[in-house]
mmCIF file of C-alpha atoms in Angstrom:
data_model
loop_
_atom_site.group_PDB
_atom_site.id
_atom_site.type_symbol
_atom_site.label_atom_id
_atom_site.label_comp_id
_atom_site.label_asym_id
_atom_site.label_seq_id
_atom_site.Cartn_x
_atom_site.Cartn_y
_atom_site.Cartn_z
ATOM 1 C CA MET A 22 19.891 126.363 35.036
ATOM 2 C CA ASP A 23 16.850 126.827 37.254
ATOM 3 C CA LEU A 24 18.487 126.834 40.656
ATOM 4 C CA VAL A 25 15.316 127.264 42.659
ATOM 5 C CA LYS A 26 12.480 124.832 42.209
ATOM 6 C CA LYS A 27 9.569 126.009 44.321
ATOM 7 C CA GLY A 28 6.548 123.893 45.215
ATOM 8 C CA PRO A 29 4.420 121.988 45.100
ATOM 9 C CA ILE A 30 4.472 121.625 48.876
ATOM 10 C CA ARG A 31 4.066 117.857 48.698
ATOM 11 C CA TYR A 32 7.540 116.660 47.813
ATOM 12 C CA GLU A 33 8.193 113.699 45.529
ATOM 13 C CA PRO A 34 11.519 111.838 45.404
ATOM 14 C CA GLN A 35 13.905 113.146 42.761
ATOM 15 C CA LYS A 36 15.814 111.215 40.100
ATOM 16 C CA ASP A 37 17.799 109.270 42.702
ATOM 17 C CA ASP A 38 14.412 107.808 43.739
ATOM 18 C CA GLN A 39 15.253 107.602 47.439
ATOM 19 C CA PRO A 40 12.436 106.283 49.638
ATOM 20 C CA ILE A 41 10.541 108.637 51.914
ATOM 21 C CA MET A 42 11.932 108.635 55.447
ATOM 22 C CA ILE A 43 9.677 111.258 57.092
ATOM 23 C CA GLU A 44 6.131 112.172 56.178
ATOM 24 C CA MET A 45 3.791 114.676 57.802
ATOM 25 C CA ALA A 46 0.293 114.458 56.357
ATOM 26 C CA GLY A 47 -2.320 117.057 57.266
ATOM 27 C CA VAL A 48 -0.635 117.722 60.604
ATOM 28 C CA THR A 49 -2.193 120.298 62.909
ATOM 29 C CA LYS A 50 -0.912 120.967 66.425
ATOM 30 C CA GLU A 51 -2.884 122.815 69.100
ATOM 31 C CA PHE A 52 -2.074 123.716 72.689
ATOM 32 C CA VAL A 53 -4.427 124.826 75.429
ATOM 33 C CA LYS A 54 -3.320 128.028 77.155
ATOM 34 C CA PRO A 55 -3.696 128.466 80.943
ATOM 35 C CA SER A 56 -6.703 130.691 80.178
ATOM 36 C CA GLY A 57 -8.357 127.729 78.469
ATOM 37 C CA GLU A 58 -8.019 129.268 75.009
ATOM 38 C CA VAL A 59 -6.950 126.902 72.230
ATOM 39 C CA HIS A 60 -3.795 128.060 70.421
ATOM 40 C CA THR A 61 -3.080 126.570 66.980
ATOM 41 C CA VAL A 62 0.655 126.435 66.377
ATOM 42 C CA LEU A 63 0.711 124.455 63.130
ATOM 43 C CA GLN A 64 -2.074 123.900 60.630
ATOM 44 C CA ASN A 65 -2.287 121.339 57.831
ATOM 45 C CA ILE A 66 1.430 120.641 57.435
ATOM 46 C CA ASN A 67 2.206 118.338 54.495
ATOM 47 C CA LEU A 68 5.877 117.476 54.177
ATOM 48 C CA GLN A 69 7.939 114.561 52.899
ATOM 49 C CA ILE A 70 11.677 114.145 53.421
ATOM 50 C CA ALA A 71 13.603 111.451 51.594
ATOM 51 C CA LYS A 72 16.209 109.104 52.983
ATOM 52 C CA GLY A 73 19.587 110.820 53.104
ATOM 53 C CA GLU A 74 18.149 114.259 52.410
ATOM 54 C CA PHE A 75 19.352 117.406 54.210
ATOM 55 C CA CYS A 76 16.317 119.627 54.785
ATOM 56 C CA SER A 77 16.345 122.961 56.613
ATOM 57 C CA ILE A 78 13.279 124.731 57.980
ATOM 58 C CA VAL A 79 13.275 128.525 58.276
ATOM 59 C CA GLY A 80 10.609 130.978 59.383
ATOM 60 C CA PRO A 81 9.943 133.880 61.733
ATOM 61 C CA THR A 82 10.156 133.514 65.493
ATOM 62 C CA GLY A 83 7.218 131.613 66.938
ATOM 63 C CA CYS A 84 6.118 130.001 63.700
ATOM 64 C CA GLY A 85 6.384 126.442 65.033
ATOM 65 C CA LYS A 86 9.745 125.282 63.671
ATOM 66 C CA SER A 87 10.729 123.621 66.952
ATOM 67 C CA THR A 88 7.224 122.189 67.331
ATOM 68 C CA THR A 89 7.616 120.581 63.924
ATOM 69 C CA LEU A 90 10.891 119.031 65.044
ATOM 70 C CA GLY A 91 9.268 117.834 68.263
ATOM 71 C CA LEU A 92 6.508 116.104 66.302
ATOM 72 C CA ILE A 93 9.077 114.282 64.152
ATOM 73 C CA ALA A 94 10.992 113.299 67.284
ATOM 74 C CA GLY A 95 7.817 112.019 68.898
ATOM 75 C CA PHE A 96 8.065 114.404 71.844
ATOM 76 C CA GLU A 97 4.609 115.684 70.924
ATOM 77 C CA GLN A 98 1.667 114.060 69.171
ATOM 78 C CA PRO A 99 -0.300 115.885 66.457
ATOM 79 C CA THR A 100 -3.777 117.127 67.298
ATOM 80 C CA SER A 101 -4.846 115.917 63.876
ATOM 81 C CA GLY A 102 -3.085 114.385 60.910
ATOM 82 C CA ILE A 103 -0.308 111.796 61.064
ATOM 83 C CA VAL A 104 3.475 111.617 61.206
ATOM 84 C CA LYS A 105 5.000 108.592 59.487
ATOM 85 C CA ILE A 106 8.539 107.287 59.706
ATOM 86 C CA GLN A 107 9.490 104.903 56.907
ATOM 87 C CA GLY A 108 5.813 104.521 56.117
ATOM 88 C CA GLU A 109 4.743 103.622 59.655
ATOM 89 C CA THR A 110 2.657 105.945 61.826
ATOM 90 C CA LEU A 111 4.793 107.346 64.641
ATOM 91 C CA ARG A 112 3.474 106.547 68.106
ATOM 92 C CA GLY A 113 5.630 107.704 70.974
ATOM 93 C CA ILE A 114 9.318 108.535 70.752
ATOM 94 C CA ASN A 115 10.957 108.184 67.334
ATOM 95 C CA LYS A 116 13.525 105.424 67.856
ATOM 96 C CA HIS A 117 15.118 106.140 64.471
ATOM 97 C CA ALA A 118 16.059 109.720 65.406
ATOM 98 C CA ALA A 119 18.696 111.506 67.449
ATOM 99 C CA CYS A 120 18.559 115.178 68.473
ATOM 100 C CA VAL A 121 21.143 117.948 68.790
ATOM 101 C CA PHE A 122 19.783 121.037 70.527
ATOM 102 C CA GLN A 123 21.017 124.604 70.978
ATOM 103 C CA THR A 124 22.070 123.916 74.571
ATOM 104 C CA ASP A 125 24.713 121.342 75.456
ATOM 105 C CA ASN A 126 23.350 117.874 76.092
ATOM 106 C CA THR A 127 26.549 116.504 77.582
ATOM 107 C CA PHE A 128 26.699 115.280 81.169
ATOM 108 C CA PRO A 129 29.171 117.550 83.035
ATOM 109 C CA TRP A 130 30.319 114.790 85.401
ATOM 110 C CA LYS A 131 31.274 112.443 82.550
ATOM 111 C CA THR A 132 34.384 112.532 80.401
ATOM 112 C CA VAL A 133 34.222 112.929 76.633
ATOM 113 C CA ILE A 134 34.544 109.207 76.025
ATOM 114 C CA ASP A 135 31.902 108.403 78.649
ATOM 115 C CA ASN A 136 29.510 110.935 77.124
ATOM 116 C CA VAL A 137 30.028 109.661 73.594
ATOM 117 C CA SER A 138 29.785 105.978 74.494
ATOM 118 C CA LEU A 139 26.700 106.395 76.680
ATOM 119 C CA GLY A 140 24.168 105.722 73.912
ATOM 120 C CA LEU A 141 25.758 102.372 73.103
ATOM 121 C CA ARG A 142 26.052 101.427 76.780
ATOM 122 C CA LEU A 143 22.334 102.086 77.239
ATOM 123 C CA ARG A 144 21.695 99.689 74.359
ATOM 124 C CA GLY A 145 23.552 96.892 76.112
ATOM 125 C CA VAL A 146 26.930 97.172 74.387
ATOM 126 C CA SER A 147 29.851 96.245 76.629
ATOM 127 C CA LYS A 148 32.011 99.033 77.989
ATOM 128 C CA SER A 149 35.086 97.962 76.022
ATOM 129 C CA GLU A 150 33.193 97.734 72.736
ATOM 130 C CA ALA A 151 31.436 101.031 73.385
ATOM 131 C CA TYR A 152 34.743 102.718 74.166
ATOM 132 C CA ASP A 153 36.306 101.344 70.981
ATOM 133 C CA GLU A 154 33.472 102.744 68.884
ATOM 134 C CA ALA A 155 33.503 106.020 70.818
ATOM 135 C CA ARG A 156 37.193 106.525 70.045
ATOM 136 C CA VAL A 157 36.393 106.189 66.335
ATOM 137 C CA TRP A 158 33.709 108.888 66.520
ATOM 138 C CA ILE A 159 35.779 111.137 68.766
ATOM 139 C CA GLU A 160 38.504 111.086 66.117
ATOM 140 C CA ARG A 161 35.980 111.667 63.309
ATOM 141 C CA VAL A 162 34.759 114.882 64.958
ATOM 142 C CA GLY A 163 38.333 116.060 65.522
ATOM 143 C CA LEU A 164 38.671 115.494 69.276
ATOM 144 C CA LYS A 165 41.300 112.761 69.396
ATOM 145 C CA GLY A 166 43.393 113.309 72.523
ATOM 146 C CA PHE A 167 40.480 114.799 74.510
ATOM 147 C CA GLU A 168 38.877 111.504 75.519
ATOM 148 C CA LYS A 169 39.478 112.030 79.238
ATOM 149 C CA HIS A 170 38.512 115.691 79.341
ATOM 150 C CA TYR A 171 35.323 116.907 80.984
ATOM 151 C CA PRO A 172 32.862 119.256 79.203
ATOM 152 C CA HIS A 173 33.922 122.270 81.301
ATOM 153 C CA GLN A 174 37.466 121.814 79.972
ATOM 154 C CA LEU A 175 36.306 122.184 76.366
ATOM 155 C CA SER A 176 35.347 125.166 74.228
ATOM 156 C CA GLY A 177 31.781 125.647 73.014
ATOM 157 C CA GLY A 178 32.653 124.299 69.580
ATOM 158 C CA MET A 179 34.342 121.245 71.061
ATOM 159 C CA ARG A 180 31.279 120.517 73.196
ATOM 160 C CA LYS A 181 29.160 120.657 70.038
ATOM 161 C CA ARG A 182 31.499 118.097 68.484
ATOM 162 C CA VAL A 183 30.923 115.861 71.500
ATOM 163 C CA ALA A 184 27.160 116.300 71.086
ATOM 164 C CA LEU A 185 27.396 115.306 67.416
ATOM 165 C CA ALA A 186 29.474 112.224 68.232
ATOM 166 C CA GLN A 187 26.971 111.326 70.985
ATOM 167 C CA CYS A 188 24.171 111.258 68.429
ATOM 168 C CA LEU A 189 25.979 109.756 65.470
ATOM 169 C CA ILE A 190 27.586 106.852 67.333
ATOM 170 C CA ILE A 191 24.184 105.165 67.486
ATOM 171 C CA GLN A 192 23.949 105.587 63.703
ATOM 172 C CA PRO A 193 20.511 107.219 63.620
ATOM 173 C CA GLN A 194 18.566 107.193 60.391
ATOM 174 C CA ILE A 195 17.288 110.675 61.208
ATOM 175 C CA LEU A 196 19.276 113.549 62.725
ATOM 176 C CA LEU A 197 17.197 116.390 64.165
ATOM 177 C CA MET A 198 19.019 119.680 64.847
ATOM 178 C CA ASP A 199 17.372 122.689 66.514
ATOM 179 C CA GLU A 200 19.431 125.900 66.284
ATOM 180 C CA SER A 201 22.399 123.684 67.115
ATOM 181 C CA PHE A 202 25.131 126.163 66.160
ATOM 182 C CA SER A 203 23.438 129.478 66.959
ATOM 183 C CA ALA A 204 25.339 130.086 70.207
ATOM 184 C CA LEU A 205 28.764 129.681 68.580
ATOM 185 C CA ASP A 206 30.982 132.486 67.340
ATOM 186 C CA VAL A 207 31.010 132.954 63.566
ATOM 187 C CA HIS A 208 34.344 131.182 62.966
ATOM 188 C CA THR A 209 33.537 128.154 65.128
ATOM 189 C CA ARG A 210 30.086 127.992 63.579
ATOM 190 C CA SER A 211 31.559 127.812 60.090
ATOM 191 C CA LEU A 212 33.926 125.028 61.154
ATOM 192 C CA MET A 213 31.061 123.062 62.711
ATOM 193 C CA GLU A 214 28.883 123.482 59.621
ATOM 194 C CA ASN A 215 31.634 122.032 57.431
ATOM 195 C CA GLU A 216 32.232 119.264 59.963
ATOM 196 C CA LEU A 217 28.545 118.405 59.910
ATOM 197 C CA LEU A 218 28.478 118.210 56.105
ATOM 198 C CA THR A 219 31.561 115.995 56.031
ATOM 199 C CA ILE A 220 30.054 113.534 58.514
ATOM 200 C CA TRP A 221 26.611 113.632 56.878
ATOM 201 C CA GLU A 222 28.091 112.838 53.474
ATOM 202 C CA GLN A 223 29.586 109.669 54.993
ATOM 203 C CA THR A 224 26.211 108.498 56.308
ATOM 204 C CA SER A 225 22.752 107.959 54.873
ATOM 205 C CA ALA A 226 20.983 109.918 57.604
ATOM 206 C CA SER A 227 18.107 112.259 56.819
ATOM 207 C CA VAL A 228 18.704 115.633 58.475
ATOM 208 C CA VAL A 229 16.060 118.114 59.589
ATOM 209 C CA PHE A 230 17.833 121.353 60.512
ATOM 210 C CA ILE A 231 16.045 124.256 62.224
ATOM 211 C CA THR A 232 17.655 127.669 61.860
ATOM 212 C CA HIS A 233 16.893 131.394 61.768
ATOM 213 C CA ASP A 234 19.854 131.926 59.434
ATOM 214 C CA LEU A 235 18.834 131.691 55.779
ATOM 215 C CA GLU A 236 22.440 131.694 54.588
ATOM 216 C CA GLU A 237 23.203 128.711 56.839
ATOM 217 C CA ALA A 238 20.136 126.888 55.565
ATOM 218 C CA ILE A 239 21.070 127.344 51.901
ATOM 219 C CA ALA A 240 24.744 126.501 52.415
ATOM 220 C CA LEU A 241 23.961 123.196 54.131
ATOM 221 C CA SER A 242 20.819 121.900 52.528
ATOM 222 C CA ASP A 243 19.291 119.981 49.658
ATOM 223 C CA ARG A 244 15.965 121.713 50.410
ATOM 224 C CA VAL A 245 14.819 124.748 52.333
ATOM 225 C CA ILE A 246 11.273 124.899 53.724
ATOM 226 C CA VAL A 247 9.830 128.363 54.448
ATOM 227 C CA MET A 248 7.079 128.545 57.055
ATOM 228 C CA THR A 249 4.480 131.271 57.430
ATOM 229 C CA ALA A 250 4.149 133.453 60.498
ATOM 230 C CA GLY A 251 2.101 132.025 63.345
ATOM 231 C CA PRO A 252 -0.365 131.363 64.702
ATOM 232 C CA ALA A 253 -1.612 128.432 62.621
ATOM 233 C CA ALA A 254 1.628 128.410 60.636
ATOM 234 C CA THR A 255 1.884 126.302 57.525
ATOM 235 C CA ILE A 256 4.395 125.747 54.718
ATOM 236 C CA LYS A 257 4.703 128.686 52.328
ATOM 237 C CA GLY A 258 7.602 127.604 50.133
ATOM 238 C CA ASP A 259 9.567 124.458 49.350
ATOM 239 C CA TYR A 260 12.865 125.135 47.575
ATOM 240 C CA ARG A 261 15.311 122.637 46.114
ATOM 241 C CA ILE A 262 18.912 123.808 46.435
ATOM 242 C CA ASP A 263 20.748 122.732 43.308
ATOM 243 C CA LEU A 264 24.224 123.788 44.324
ATOM 244 C CA PRO A 265 27.063 121.316 43.756
ATOM 245 C CA ARG A 266 28.447 119.096 46.491
ATOM 246 C CA PRO A 267 30.756 118.746 48.323
ATOM 247 C CA ARG A 268 30.471 122.296 49.663
ATOM 248 C CA ASN A 269 32.540 124.579 51.799
ATOM 249 C CA VAL A 270 29.986 126.708 53.607
ATOM 250 C CA SER A 271 32.291 129.729 53.825
ATOM 251 C CA GLU A 272 33.168 129.716 50.136
ATOM 252 C CA ILE A 273 29.746 128.813 48.723
ATOM 253 C CA ARG A 274 28.197 131.991 50.156
ATOM 254 C CA PHE A 275 30.162 134.059 47.630
ATOM 255 C CA ASP A 276 28.979 132.016 44.646
ATOM 256 C CA PRO A 277 26.661 134.044 42.349
ATOM 257 C CA ASP A 278 24.227 131.117 42.254
ATOM 258 C CA PHE A 279 24.073 131.114 46.047
ATOM 259 C CA MET A 280 23.281 134.835 46.036
ATOM 260 C CA LYS A 281 20.481 134.270 43.527
ATOM 261 C CA LEU A 282 19.024 131.549 45.728
ATOM 262 C CA HIS A 283 19.225 133.776 48.783
ATOM 263 C CA GLU A 284 17.420 136.616 47.052
ATOM 264 C CA GLN A 285 14.607 134.413 45.786
ATOM 265 C CA ILE A 286 13.962 132.615 49.070
ATOM 266 C CA TRP A 287 14.306 135.797 51.119
ATOM 267 C CA ASN A 288 11.493 137.359 49.101
ATOM 268 C CA ASP A 289 9.204 134.685 50.542
ATOM 269 C CA LEU A 290 10.649 134.753 54.058
ATOM 270 C CA ARG A 291 10.795 138.549 54.429
ATOM 271 C CA ASP A 292 7.019 138.966 54.198
ATOM 272 C CA GLU A 293 6.459 136.427 56.975
ATOM 273 C CA VAL A 294 9.087 138.067 59.188
ATOM 274 C CA MET A 295 7.352 141.427 58.776
ATOM 275 C CA ILE A 296 3.984 139.896 59.665
ATOM 276 C CA SER A 297 5.548 138.380 62.769
ATOM 277 C CA TYR A 298 7.041 141.736 63.816
ATOM 278 C CA GLU A 299 3.682 143.453 63.355
ATOM 279 C CA GLN A 300 2.003 140.845 65.545
ATOM 280 C CA ILE A 301 4.583 141.322 68.284
ATOM 281 C CA TYR A 302 4.200 145.108 68.109
ATOM 282 C CA LYS A 303 0.411 144.949 68.361
ATOM 283 C CA SER A 304 0.557 142.592 71.335
ATOM 284 C CA GLN A 305 2.656 145.018 73.391
#
């Protein structure tokens, strides 16, 4: 079995024929430095992500992974090209998406149930209804009994569970995650990765997951996108991960097929990492 299917960069729906949820067509993003110099972060990005697909983006530091996520979220607008969500050009904030970042996005003065229910309350749902739904999601992320705790009373992993419940309670069609588990210890990280997969498999959300960890990307994803080193980064490789689901991220890493995938994708990624290191060295 051909476990790795690389390219073409422009992705077409597979046999399940799911509709395209996210499309980036010819997207270039530039910033103007304080010196007035124009810095091109991304250049001619063409990417399609299907409904319900779990897609990870990997690449060397500074290649524009987070910028890509920001464009999909609508935090930034492309300098050229277009971003489409469900076939419609994105203008402003992406109302179909929710974001989980590396840092905690919980409010320290609110309890777990208040943090989780906030998204519904802001959408006009009554407090009692929002609390009822929040209790469901708090239990789904394994925090039943901690409803009245404050974030400072929770571990890092538990706060990440709160952040996930905060996002998922509004039932987003797109979940955007930027190095969301990188600050966790290895055991908690593994637990959270499995928790994420369990919840994702119960929804139809499309996930865009940014990570520096290639093993994490392969273990979680349907596809792994490899980006080139910046500046003017673009997509170098587009790999379909044909490993069976459901997966346990700790166990799948020892599968011979997983190791083959890792070797093949790393061959692409390693060259870009070395280019990035050389650029950093020369700039010092």
